[in-house]
PDB file of C-alpha atoms in Angstrom:
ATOM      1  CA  UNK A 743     -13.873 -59.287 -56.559  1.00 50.00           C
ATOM      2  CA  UNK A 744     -14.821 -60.584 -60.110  1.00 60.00           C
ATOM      3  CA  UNK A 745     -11.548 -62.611 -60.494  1.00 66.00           C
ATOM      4  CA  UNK A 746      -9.448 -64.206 -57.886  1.00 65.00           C
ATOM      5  CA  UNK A 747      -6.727 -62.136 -58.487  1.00 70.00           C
ATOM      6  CA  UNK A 748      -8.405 -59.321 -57.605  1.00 72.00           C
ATOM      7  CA  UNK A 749      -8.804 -60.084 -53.984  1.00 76.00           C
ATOM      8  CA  UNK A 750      -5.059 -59.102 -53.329  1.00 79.00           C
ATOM      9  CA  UNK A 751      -6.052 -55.535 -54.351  1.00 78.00           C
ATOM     10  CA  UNK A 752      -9.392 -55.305 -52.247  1.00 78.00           C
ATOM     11  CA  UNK A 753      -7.490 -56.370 -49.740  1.00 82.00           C
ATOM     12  CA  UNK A 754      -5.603 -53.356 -49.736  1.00 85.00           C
ATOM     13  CA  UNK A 755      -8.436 -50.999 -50.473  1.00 83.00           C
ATOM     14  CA  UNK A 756      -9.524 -52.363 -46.762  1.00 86.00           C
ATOM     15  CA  UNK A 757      -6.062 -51.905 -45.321  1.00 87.00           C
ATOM     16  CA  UNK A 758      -6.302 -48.167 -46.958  1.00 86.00           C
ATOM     17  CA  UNK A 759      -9.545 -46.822 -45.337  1.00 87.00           C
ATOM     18  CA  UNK A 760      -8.536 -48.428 -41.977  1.00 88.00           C
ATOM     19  CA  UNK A 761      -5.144 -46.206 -42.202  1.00 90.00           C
ATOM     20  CA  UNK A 762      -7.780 -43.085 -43.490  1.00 88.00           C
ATOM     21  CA  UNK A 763     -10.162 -43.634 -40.636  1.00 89.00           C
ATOM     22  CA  UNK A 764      -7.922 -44.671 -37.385  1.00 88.00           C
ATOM     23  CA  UNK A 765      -4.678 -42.811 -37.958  1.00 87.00           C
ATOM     24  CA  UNK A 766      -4.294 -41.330 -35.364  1.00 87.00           C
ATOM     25  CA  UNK A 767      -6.130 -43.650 -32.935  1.00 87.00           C
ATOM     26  CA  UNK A 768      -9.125 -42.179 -31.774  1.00 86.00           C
ATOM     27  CA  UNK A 769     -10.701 -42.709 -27.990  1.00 90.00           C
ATOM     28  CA  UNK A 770     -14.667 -42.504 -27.922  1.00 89.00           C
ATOM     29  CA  UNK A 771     -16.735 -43.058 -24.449  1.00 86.00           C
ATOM     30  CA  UNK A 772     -18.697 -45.984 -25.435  1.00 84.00           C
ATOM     31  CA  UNK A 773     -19.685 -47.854 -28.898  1.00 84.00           C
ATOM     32  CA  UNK A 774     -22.282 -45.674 -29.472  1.00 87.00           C
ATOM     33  CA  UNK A 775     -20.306 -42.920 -30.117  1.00 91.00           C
ATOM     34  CA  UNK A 776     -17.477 -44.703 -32.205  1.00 91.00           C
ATOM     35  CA  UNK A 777     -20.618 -45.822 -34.196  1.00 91.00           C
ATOM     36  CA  UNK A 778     -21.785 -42.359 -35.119  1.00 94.00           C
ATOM     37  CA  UNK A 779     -18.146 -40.824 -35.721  1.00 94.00           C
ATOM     38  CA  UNK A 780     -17.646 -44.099 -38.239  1.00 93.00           C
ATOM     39  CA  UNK A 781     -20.861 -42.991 -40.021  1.00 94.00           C
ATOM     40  CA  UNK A 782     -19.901 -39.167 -40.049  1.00 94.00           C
ATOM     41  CA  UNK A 783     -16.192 -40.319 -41.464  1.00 93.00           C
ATOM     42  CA  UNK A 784     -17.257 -42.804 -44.157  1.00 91.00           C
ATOM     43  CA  UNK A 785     -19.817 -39.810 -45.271  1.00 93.00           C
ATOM     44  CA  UNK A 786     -17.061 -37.635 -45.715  1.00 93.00           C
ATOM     45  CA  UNK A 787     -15.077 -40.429 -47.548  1.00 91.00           C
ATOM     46  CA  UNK A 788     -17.376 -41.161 -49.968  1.00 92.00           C
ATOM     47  CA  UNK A 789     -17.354 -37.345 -51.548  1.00 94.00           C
ATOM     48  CA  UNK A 790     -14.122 -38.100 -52.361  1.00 91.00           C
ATOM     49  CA  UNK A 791     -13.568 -38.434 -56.397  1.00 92.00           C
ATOM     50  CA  UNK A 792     -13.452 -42.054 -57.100  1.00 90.00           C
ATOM     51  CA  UNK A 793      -9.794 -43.494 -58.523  1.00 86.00           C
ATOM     52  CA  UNK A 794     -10.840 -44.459 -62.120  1.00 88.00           C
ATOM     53  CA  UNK A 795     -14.138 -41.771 -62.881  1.00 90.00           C
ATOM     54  CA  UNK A 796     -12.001 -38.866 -61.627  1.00 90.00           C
ATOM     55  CA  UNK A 797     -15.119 -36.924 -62.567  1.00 92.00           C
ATOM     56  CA  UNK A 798     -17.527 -38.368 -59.962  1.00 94.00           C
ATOM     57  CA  UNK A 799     -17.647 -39.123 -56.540  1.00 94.00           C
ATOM     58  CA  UNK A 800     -16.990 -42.792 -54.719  1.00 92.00           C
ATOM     59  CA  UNK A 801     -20.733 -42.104 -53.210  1.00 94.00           C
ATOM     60  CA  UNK A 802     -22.412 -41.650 -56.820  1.00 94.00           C
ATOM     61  CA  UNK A 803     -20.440 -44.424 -58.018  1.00 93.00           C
ATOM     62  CA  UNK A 804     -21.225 -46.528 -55.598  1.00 92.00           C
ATOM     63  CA  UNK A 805     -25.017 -45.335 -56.360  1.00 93.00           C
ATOM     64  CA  UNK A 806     -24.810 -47.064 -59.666  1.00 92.00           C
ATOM     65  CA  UNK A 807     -23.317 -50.432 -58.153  1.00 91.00           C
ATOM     66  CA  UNK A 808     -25.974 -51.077 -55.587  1.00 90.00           C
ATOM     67  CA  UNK A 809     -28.691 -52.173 -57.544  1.00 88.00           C
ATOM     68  CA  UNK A 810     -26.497 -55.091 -58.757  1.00 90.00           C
ATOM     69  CA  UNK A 811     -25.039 -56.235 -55.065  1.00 89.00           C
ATOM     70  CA  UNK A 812     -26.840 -58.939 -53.533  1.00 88.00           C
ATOM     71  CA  UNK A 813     -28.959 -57.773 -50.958  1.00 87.00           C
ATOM     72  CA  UNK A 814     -28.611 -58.706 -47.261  1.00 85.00           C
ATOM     73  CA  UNK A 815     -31.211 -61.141 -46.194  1.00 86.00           C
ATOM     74  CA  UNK A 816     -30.503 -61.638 -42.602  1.00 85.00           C
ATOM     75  CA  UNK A 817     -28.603 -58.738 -39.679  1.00 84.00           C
ATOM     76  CA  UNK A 818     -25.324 -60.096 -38.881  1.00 85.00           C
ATOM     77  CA  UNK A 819     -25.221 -60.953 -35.659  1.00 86.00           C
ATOM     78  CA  UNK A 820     -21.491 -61.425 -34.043  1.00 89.00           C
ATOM     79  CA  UNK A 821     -21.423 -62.919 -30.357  1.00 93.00           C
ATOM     80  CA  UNK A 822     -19.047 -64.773 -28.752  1.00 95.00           C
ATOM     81  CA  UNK A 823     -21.483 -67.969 -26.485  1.00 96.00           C
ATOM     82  CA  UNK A 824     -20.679 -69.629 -24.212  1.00 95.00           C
ATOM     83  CA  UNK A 825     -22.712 -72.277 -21.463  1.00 96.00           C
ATOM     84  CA  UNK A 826     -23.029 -71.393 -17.998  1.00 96.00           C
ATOM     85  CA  UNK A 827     -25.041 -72.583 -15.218  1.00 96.00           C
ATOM     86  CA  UNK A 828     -26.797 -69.728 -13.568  1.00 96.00           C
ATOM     87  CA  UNK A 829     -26.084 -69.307  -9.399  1.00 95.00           C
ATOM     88  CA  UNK A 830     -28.281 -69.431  -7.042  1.00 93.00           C
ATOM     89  CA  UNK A 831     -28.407 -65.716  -6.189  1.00 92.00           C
ATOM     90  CA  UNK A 832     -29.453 -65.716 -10.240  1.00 94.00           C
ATOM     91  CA  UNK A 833     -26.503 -63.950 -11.272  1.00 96.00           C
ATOM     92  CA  UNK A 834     -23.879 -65.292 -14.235  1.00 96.00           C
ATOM     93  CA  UNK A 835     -20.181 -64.356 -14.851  1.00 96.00           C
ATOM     94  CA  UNK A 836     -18.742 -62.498 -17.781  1.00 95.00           C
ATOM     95  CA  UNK A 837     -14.937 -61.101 -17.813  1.00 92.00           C
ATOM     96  CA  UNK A 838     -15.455 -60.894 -13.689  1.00 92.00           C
ATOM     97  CA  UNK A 839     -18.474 -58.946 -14.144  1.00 96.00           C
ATOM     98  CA  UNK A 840     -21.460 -60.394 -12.470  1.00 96.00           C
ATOM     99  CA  UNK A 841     -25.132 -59.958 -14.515  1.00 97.00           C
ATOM    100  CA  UNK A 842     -28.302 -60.595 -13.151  1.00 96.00           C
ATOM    101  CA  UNK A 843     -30.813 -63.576 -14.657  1.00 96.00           C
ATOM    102  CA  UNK A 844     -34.684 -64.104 -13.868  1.00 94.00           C
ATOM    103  CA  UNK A 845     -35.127 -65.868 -10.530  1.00 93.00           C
ATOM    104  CA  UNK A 846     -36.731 -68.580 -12.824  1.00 93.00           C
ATOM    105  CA  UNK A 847     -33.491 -69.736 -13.821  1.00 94.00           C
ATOM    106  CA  UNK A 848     -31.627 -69.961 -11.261  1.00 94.00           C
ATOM    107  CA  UNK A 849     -29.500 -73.581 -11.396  1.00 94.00           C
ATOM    108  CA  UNK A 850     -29.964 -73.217 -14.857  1.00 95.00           C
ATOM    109  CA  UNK A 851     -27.926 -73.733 -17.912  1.00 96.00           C
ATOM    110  CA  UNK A 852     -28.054 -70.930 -20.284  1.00 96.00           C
ATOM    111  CA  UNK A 853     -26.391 -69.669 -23.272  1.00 96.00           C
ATOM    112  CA  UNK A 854     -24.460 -66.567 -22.399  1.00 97.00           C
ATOM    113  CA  UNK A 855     -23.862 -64.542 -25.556  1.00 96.00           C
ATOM    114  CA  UNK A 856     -21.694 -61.567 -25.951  1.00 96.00           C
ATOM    115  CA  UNK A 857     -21.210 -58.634 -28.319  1.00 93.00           C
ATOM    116  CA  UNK A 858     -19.111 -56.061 -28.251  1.00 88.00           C
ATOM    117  CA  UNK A 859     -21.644 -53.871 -25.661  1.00 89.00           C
ATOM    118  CA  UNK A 860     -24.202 -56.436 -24.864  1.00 94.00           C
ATOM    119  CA  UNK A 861     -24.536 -59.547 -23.080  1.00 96.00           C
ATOM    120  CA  UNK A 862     -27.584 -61.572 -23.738  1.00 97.00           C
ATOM    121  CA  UNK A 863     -28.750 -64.741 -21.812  1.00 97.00           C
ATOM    122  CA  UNK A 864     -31.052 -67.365 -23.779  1.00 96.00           C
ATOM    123  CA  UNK A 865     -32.559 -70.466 -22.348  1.00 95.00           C
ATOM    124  CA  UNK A 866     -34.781 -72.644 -24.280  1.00 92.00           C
ATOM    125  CA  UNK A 867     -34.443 -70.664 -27.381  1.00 92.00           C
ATOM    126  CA  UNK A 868     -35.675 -67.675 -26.218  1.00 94.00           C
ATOM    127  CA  UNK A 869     -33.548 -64.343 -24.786  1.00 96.00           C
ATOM    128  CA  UNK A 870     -34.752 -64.117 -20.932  1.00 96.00           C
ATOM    129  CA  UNK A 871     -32.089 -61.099 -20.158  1.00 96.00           C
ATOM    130  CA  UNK A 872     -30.132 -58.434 -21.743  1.00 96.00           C
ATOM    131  CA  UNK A 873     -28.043 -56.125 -20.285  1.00 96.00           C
ATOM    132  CA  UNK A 874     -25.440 -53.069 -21.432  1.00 93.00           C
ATOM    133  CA  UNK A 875     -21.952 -54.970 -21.365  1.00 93.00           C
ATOM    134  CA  UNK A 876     -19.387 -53.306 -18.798  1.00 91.00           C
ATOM    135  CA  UNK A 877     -15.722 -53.768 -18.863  1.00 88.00           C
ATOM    136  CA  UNK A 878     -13.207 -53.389 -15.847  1.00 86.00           C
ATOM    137  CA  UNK A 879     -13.670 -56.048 -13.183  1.00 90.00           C
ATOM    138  CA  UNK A 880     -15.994 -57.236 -10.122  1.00 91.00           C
ATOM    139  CA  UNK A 881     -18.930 -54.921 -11.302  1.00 94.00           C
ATOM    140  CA  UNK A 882     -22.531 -56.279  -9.850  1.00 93.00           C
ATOM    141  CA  UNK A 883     -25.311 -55.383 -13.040  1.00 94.00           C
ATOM    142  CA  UNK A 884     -28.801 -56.431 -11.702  1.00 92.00           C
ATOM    143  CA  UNK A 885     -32.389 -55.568 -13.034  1.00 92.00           C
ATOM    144  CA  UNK A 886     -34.367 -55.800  -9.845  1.00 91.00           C
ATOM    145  CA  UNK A 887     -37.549 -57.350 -12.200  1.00 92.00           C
ATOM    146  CA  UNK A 888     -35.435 -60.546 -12.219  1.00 93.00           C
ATOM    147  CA  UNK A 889     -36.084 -60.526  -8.542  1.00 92.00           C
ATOM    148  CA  UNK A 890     -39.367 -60.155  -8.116  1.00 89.00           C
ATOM    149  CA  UNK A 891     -40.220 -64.034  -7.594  1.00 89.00           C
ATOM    150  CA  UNK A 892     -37.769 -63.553  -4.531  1.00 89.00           C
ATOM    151  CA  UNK A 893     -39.428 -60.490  -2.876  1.00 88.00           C
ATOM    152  CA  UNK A 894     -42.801 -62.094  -3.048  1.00 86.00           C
ATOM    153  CA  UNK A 895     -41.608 -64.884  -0.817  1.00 88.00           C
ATOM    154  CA  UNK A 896     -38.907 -62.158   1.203  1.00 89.00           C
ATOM    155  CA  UNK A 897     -40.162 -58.599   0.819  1.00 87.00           C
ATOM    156  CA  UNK A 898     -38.028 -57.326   3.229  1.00 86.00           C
ATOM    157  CA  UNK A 899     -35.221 -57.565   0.581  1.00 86.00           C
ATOM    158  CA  UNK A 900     -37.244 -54.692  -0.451  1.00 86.00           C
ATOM    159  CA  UNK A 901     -35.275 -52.367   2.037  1.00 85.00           C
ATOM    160  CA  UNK A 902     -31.478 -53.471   1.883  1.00 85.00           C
ATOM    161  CA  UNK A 903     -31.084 -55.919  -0.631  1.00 86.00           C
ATOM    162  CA  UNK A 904     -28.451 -55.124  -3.300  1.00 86.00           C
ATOM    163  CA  UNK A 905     -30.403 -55.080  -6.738  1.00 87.00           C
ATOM    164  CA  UNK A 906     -33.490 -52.899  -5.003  1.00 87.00           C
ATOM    165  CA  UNK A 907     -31.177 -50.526  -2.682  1.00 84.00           C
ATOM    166  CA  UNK A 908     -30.299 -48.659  -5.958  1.00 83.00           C
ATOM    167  CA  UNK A 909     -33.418 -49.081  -8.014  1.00 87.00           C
ATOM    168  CA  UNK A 910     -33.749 -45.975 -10.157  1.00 88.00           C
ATOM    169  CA  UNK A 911     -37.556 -45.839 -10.071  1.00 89.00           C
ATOM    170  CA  UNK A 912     -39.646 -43.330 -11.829  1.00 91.00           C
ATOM    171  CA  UNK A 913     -40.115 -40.181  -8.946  1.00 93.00           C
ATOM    172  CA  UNK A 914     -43.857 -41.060  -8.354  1.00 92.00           C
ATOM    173  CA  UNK A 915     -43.462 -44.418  -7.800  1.00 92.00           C
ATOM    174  CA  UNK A 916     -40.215 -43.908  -5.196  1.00 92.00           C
ATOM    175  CA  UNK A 917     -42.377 -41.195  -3.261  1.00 93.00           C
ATOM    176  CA  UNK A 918     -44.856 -43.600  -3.126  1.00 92.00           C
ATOM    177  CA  UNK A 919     -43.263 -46.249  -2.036  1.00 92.00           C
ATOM    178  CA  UNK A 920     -41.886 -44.454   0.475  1.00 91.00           C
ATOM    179  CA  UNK A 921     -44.809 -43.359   1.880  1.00 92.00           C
ATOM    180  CA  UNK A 922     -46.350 -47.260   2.028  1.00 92.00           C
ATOM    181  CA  UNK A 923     -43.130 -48.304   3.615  1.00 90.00           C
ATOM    182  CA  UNK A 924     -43.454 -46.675   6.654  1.00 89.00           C
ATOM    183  CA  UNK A 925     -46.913 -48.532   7.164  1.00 87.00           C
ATOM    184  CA  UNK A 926     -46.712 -51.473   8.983  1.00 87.00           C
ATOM    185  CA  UNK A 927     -46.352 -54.750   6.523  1.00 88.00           C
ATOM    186  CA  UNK A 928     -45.336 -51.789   3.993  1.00 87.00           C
ATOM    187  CA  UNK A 929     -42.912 -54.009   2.418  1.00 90.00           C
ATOM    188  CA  UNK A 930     -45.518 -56.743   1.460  1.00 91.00           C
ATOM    189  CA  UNK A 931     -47.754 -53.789   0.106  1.00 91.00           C
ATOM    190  CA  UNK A 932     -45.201 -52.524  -2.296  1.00 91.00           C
ATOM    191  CA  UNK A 933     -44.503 -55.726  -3.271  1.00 90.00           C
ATOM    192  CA  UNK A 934     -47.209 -56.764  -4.175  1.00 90.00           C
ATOM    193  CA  UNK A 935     -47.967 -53.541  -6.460  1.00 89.00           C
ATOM    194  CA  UNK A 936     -44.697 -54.146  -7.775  1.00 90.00           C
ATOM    195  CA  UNK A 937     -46.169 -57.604  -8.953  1.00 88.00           C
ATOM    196  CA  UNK A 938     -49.447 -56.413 -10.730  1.00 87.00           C
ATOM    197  CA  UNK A 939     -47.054 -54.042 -12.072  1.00 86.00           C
ATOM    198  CA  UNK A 940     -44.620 -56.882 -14.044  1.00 83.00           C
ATOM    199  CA  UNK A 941     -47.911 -57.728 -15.956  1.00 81.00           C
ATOM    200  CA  UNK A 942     -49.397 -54.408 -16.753  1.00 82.00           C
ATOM    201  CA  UNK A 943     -46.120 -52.608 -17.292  1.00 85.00           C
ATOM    202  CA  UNK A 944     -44.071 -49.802 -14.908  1.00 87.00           C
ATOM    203  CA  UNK A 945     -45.374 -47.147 -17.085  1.00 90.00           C
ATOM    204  CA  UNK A 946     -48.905 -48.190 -15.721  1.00 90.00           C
ATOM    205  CA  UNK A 947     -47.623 -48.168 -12.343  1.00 90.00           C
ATOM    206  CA  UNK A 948     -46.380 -44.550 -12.829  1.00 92.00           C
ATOM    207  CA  UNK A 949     -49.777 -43.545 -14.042  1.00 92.00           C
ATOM    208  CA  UNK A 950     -51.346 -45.157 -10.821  1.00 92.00           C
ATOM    209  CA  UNK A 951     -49.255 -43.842  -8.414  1.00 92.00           C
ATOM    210  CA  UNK A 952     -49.333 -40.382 -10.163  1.00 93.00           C
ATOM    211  CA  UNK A 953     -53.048 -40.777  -9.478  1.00 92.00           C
ATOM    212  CA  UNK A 954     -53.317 -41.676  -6.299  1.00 91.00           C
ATOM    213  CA  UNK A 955     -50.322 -38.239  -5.157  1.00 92.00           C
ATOM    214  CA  UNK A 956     -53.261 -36.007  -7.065  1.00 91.00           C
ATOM    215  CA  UNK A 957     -55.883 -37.616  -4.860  1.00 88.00           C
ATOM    216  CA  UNK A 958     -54.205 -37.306  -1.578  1.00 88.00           C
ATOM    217  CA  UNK A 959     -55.042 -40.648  -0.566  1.00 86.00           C
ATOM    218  CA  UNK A 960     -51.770 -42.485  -0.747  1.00 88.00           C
ATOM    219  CA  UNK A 961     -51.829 -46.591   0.053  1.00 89.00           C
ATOM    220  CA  UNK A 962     -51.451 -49.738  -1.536  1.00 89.00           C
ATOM    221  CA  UNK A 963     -55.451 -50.621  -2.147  1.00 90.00           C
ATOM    222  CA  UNK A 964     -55.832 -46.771  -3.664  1.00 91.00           C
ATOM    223  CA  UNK A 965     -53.014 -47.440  -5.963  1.00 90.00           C
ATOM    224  CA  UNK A 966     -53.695 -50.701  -6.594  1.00 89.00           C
ATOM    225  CA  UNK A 967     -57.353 -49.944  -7.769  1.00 90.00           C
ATOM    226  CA  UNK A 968     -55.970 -47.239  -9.855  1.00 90.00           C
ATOM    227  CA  UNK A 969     -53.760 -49.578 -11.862  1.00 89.00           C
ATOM    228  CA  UNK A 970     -56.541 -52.044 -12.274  1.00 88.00           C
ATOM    229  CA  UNK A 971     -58.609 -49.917 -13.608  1.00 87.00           C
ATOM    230  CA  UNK A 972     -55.985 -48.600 -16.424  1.00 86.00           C
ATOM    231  CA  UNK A 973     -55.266 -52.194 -17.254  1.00 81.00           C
ATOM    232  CA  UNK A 974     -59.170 -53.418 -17.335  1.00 77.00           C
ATOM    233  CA  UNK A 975     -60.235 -54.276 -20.464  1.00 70.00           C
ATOM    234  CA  UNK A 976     -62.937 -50.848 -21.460  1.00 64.00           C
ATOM    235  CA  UNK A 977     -66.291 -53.302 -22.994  1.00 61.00           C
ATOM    236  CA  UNK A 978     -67.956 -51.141 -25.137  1.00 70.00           C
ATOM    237  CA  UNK A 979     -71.392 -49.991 -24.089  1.00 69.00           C
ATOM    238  CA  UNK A 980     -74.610 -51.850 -25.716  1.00 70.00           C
ATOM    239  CA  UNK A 981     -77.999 -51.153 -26.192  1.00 72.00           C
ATOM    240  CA  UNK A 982     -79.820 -53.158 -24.437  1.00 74.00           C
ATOM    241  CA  UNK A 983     -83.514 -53.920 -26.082  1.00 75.00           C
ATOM    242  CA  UNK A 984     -86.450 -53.743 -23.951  1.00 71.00           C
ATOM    243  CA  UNK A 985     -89.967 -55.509 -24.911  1.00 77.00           C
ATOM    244  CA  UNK A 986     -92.252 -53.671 -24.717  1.00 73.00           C
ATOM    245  CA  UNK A 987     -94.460 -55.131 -22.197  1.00 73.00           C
ATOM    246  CA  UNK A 988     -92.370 -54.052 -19.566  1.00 78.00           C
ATOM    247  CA  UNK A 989     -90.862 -50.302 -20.540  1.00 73.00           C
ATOM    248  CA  UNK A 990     -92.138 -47.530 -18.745  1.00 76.00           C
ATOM    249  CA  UNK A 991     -95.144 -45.870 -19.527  1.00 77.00           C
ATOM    250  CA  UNK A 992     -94.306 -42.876 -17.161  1.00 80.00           C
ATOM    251  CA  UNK A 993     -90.506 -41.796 -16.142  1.00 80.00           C
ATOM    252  CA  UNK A 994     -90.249 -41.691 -12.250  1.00 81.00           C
ATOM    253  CA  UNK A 995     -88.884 -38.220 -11.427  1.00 82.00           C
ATOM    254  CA  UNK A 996     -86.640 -37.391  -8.294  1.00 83.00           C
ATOM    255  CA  UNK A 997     -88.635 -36.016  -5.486  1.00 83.00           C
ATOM    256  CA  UNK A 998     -86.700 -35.967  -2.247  1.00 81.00           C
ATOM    257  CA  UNK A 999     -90.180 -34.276  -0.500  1.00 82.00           C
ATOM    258  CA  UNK A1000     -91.878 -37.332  -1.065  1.00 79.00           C
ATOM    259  CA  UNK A1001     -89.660 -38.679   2.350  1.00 81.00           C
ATOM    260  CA  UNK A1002     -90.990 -36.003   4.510  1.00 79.00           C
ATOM    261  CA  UNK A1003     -94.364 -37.136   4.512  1.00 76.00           C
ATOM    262  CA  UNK A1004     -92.880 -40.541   6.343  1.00 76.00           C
ATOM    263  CA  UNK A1005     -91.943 -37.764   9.662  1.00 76.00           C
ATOM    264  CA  UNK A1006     -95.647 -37.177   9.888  1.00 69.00           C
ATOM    265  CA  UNK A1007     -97.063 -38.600  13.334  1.00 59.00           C
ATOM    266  CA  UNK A1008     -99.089 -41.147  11.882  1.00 59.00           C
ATOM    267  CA  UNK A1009     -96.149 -42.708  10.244  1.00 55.00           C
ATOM    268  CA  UNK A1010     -94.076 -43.262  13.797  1.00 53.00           C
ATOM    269  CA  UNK A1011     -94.414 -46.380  15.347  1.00 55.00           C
TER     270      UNK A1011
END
């Protein structure tokens, strides 16, 4: 408002399009879709003819204004933080949900900071995991990446333990694993696949394993070499100068007959 008086009346103009928008309540399965039905709504509200230019819409009028607003410099970002001290089994506590936190932090403090469908976990400035926020109580949400420090010291967690039992893995990589797992020390194969893989990426590891089901040979080294060689560095190829006292005068050329004269019986010792 230009005057302080006029706060009273924008006030109202708030109170107004929350009455227009949420009368009657509306129920939406997550914020995503109250998100897009807000943007549809206020759309539709702004074709409306504006209260003083009768003539003209509030979305042309509001056209004219927007060059003179002061731009926004920075995304708003609304949390609610709080401190917590990560648990052993690297898991924090948010509205008796439990989330899951790199193994790296475990006996940690963090900053645990919530939005309305996120929960983010920051330690030493930086955001080390972010997960969808759930609401009702005692749910268990675990990215089995956190755990990876943990396998490589137990990998038969691999089989039964709770953030791996129901690890949505691309298809390749389950039917792989699968296969390695009924090898004997399976579980320290995998594993250690599954820790090349946290550097070079899971799509990577999809690739390799996608490679090594079209080959027909399916094991840890085969896959493994695969996904080295997709995350090797390709050096480009360079001409390499030869002086001249040592280039070929004459090109050898390929002459498997040449071997047959060493069956001759002079040649046997």
């Amino acid at each position: 408002p230009a005057s302080g008086w006029e706060k009273g009346q924008v006030e109202n103009q708030v109170g107004n399009v929350r009455e227009w928008l949420f009368t009657p309540l509306a129920r939406f399965a997550s914020f995503a879709d109250l998100n897009n039905w807000l943007a549809t709504r206020c759309k539709e509200l702004a074709q409306r003819s504006h209260p003083v230019q009768k003539q003209r819409t509030i979305a042309s009028c509001f056209a004219d204004e927007q060059s003179l607003l002061r731009p926004i410099t920075a995304h708003f970002d609304g949390y609610v933080e709080q401190m917590m001290r990560v648990s052993s089994t690297c898991l924090i506590r948010v509205d008796r949900n439990r989330y899951s936190v790199p193994a790296s932090a475990a006996g940690q403090a963090v900053s645990v900071r919530t939005t309305a469908d996120q929960v983010r976990v920051v330690a030493h400035g930086e955001v080390i995991a972010a997960h969808s926020r759930v609401f009702g109580r005692d749910q268990l949400v675990c990215d089995p990446w956190h755990y990876l420090p943990i396998l490589e010291r137990k990998p038969g967690a691999l089989r039964d333990g709770a953030p791996f039992v129901t690890w949505d893995l691309p298809r390749p990589i389950q039917v792989v694993r699968d296969r390695i797992l009924k090898h004997p020390k399976g579980d320290r194969a995998f594993v250690e696949l599954l820790m090349l893989a946290g550097e070079a990426g899971l799509d990577a590891l999809t690739v390799s394993c996608e490679l090594a089901l079209e080959s027909g040979v399916v094991s840890a080294p085969v896959v493994m070499n695969e996904l080295r060689r997709l995350i090797a560095p390709h050096l480009p190829k360079v001409a390499i100068s030869v002086p001249d006292g040592i280039a070929l005068t004459t090109e050898p050329v390929a002459n498997c007959q040449r071997y047959d004269y060493l069956l001759g019986a002079s040649n046997v010792h």
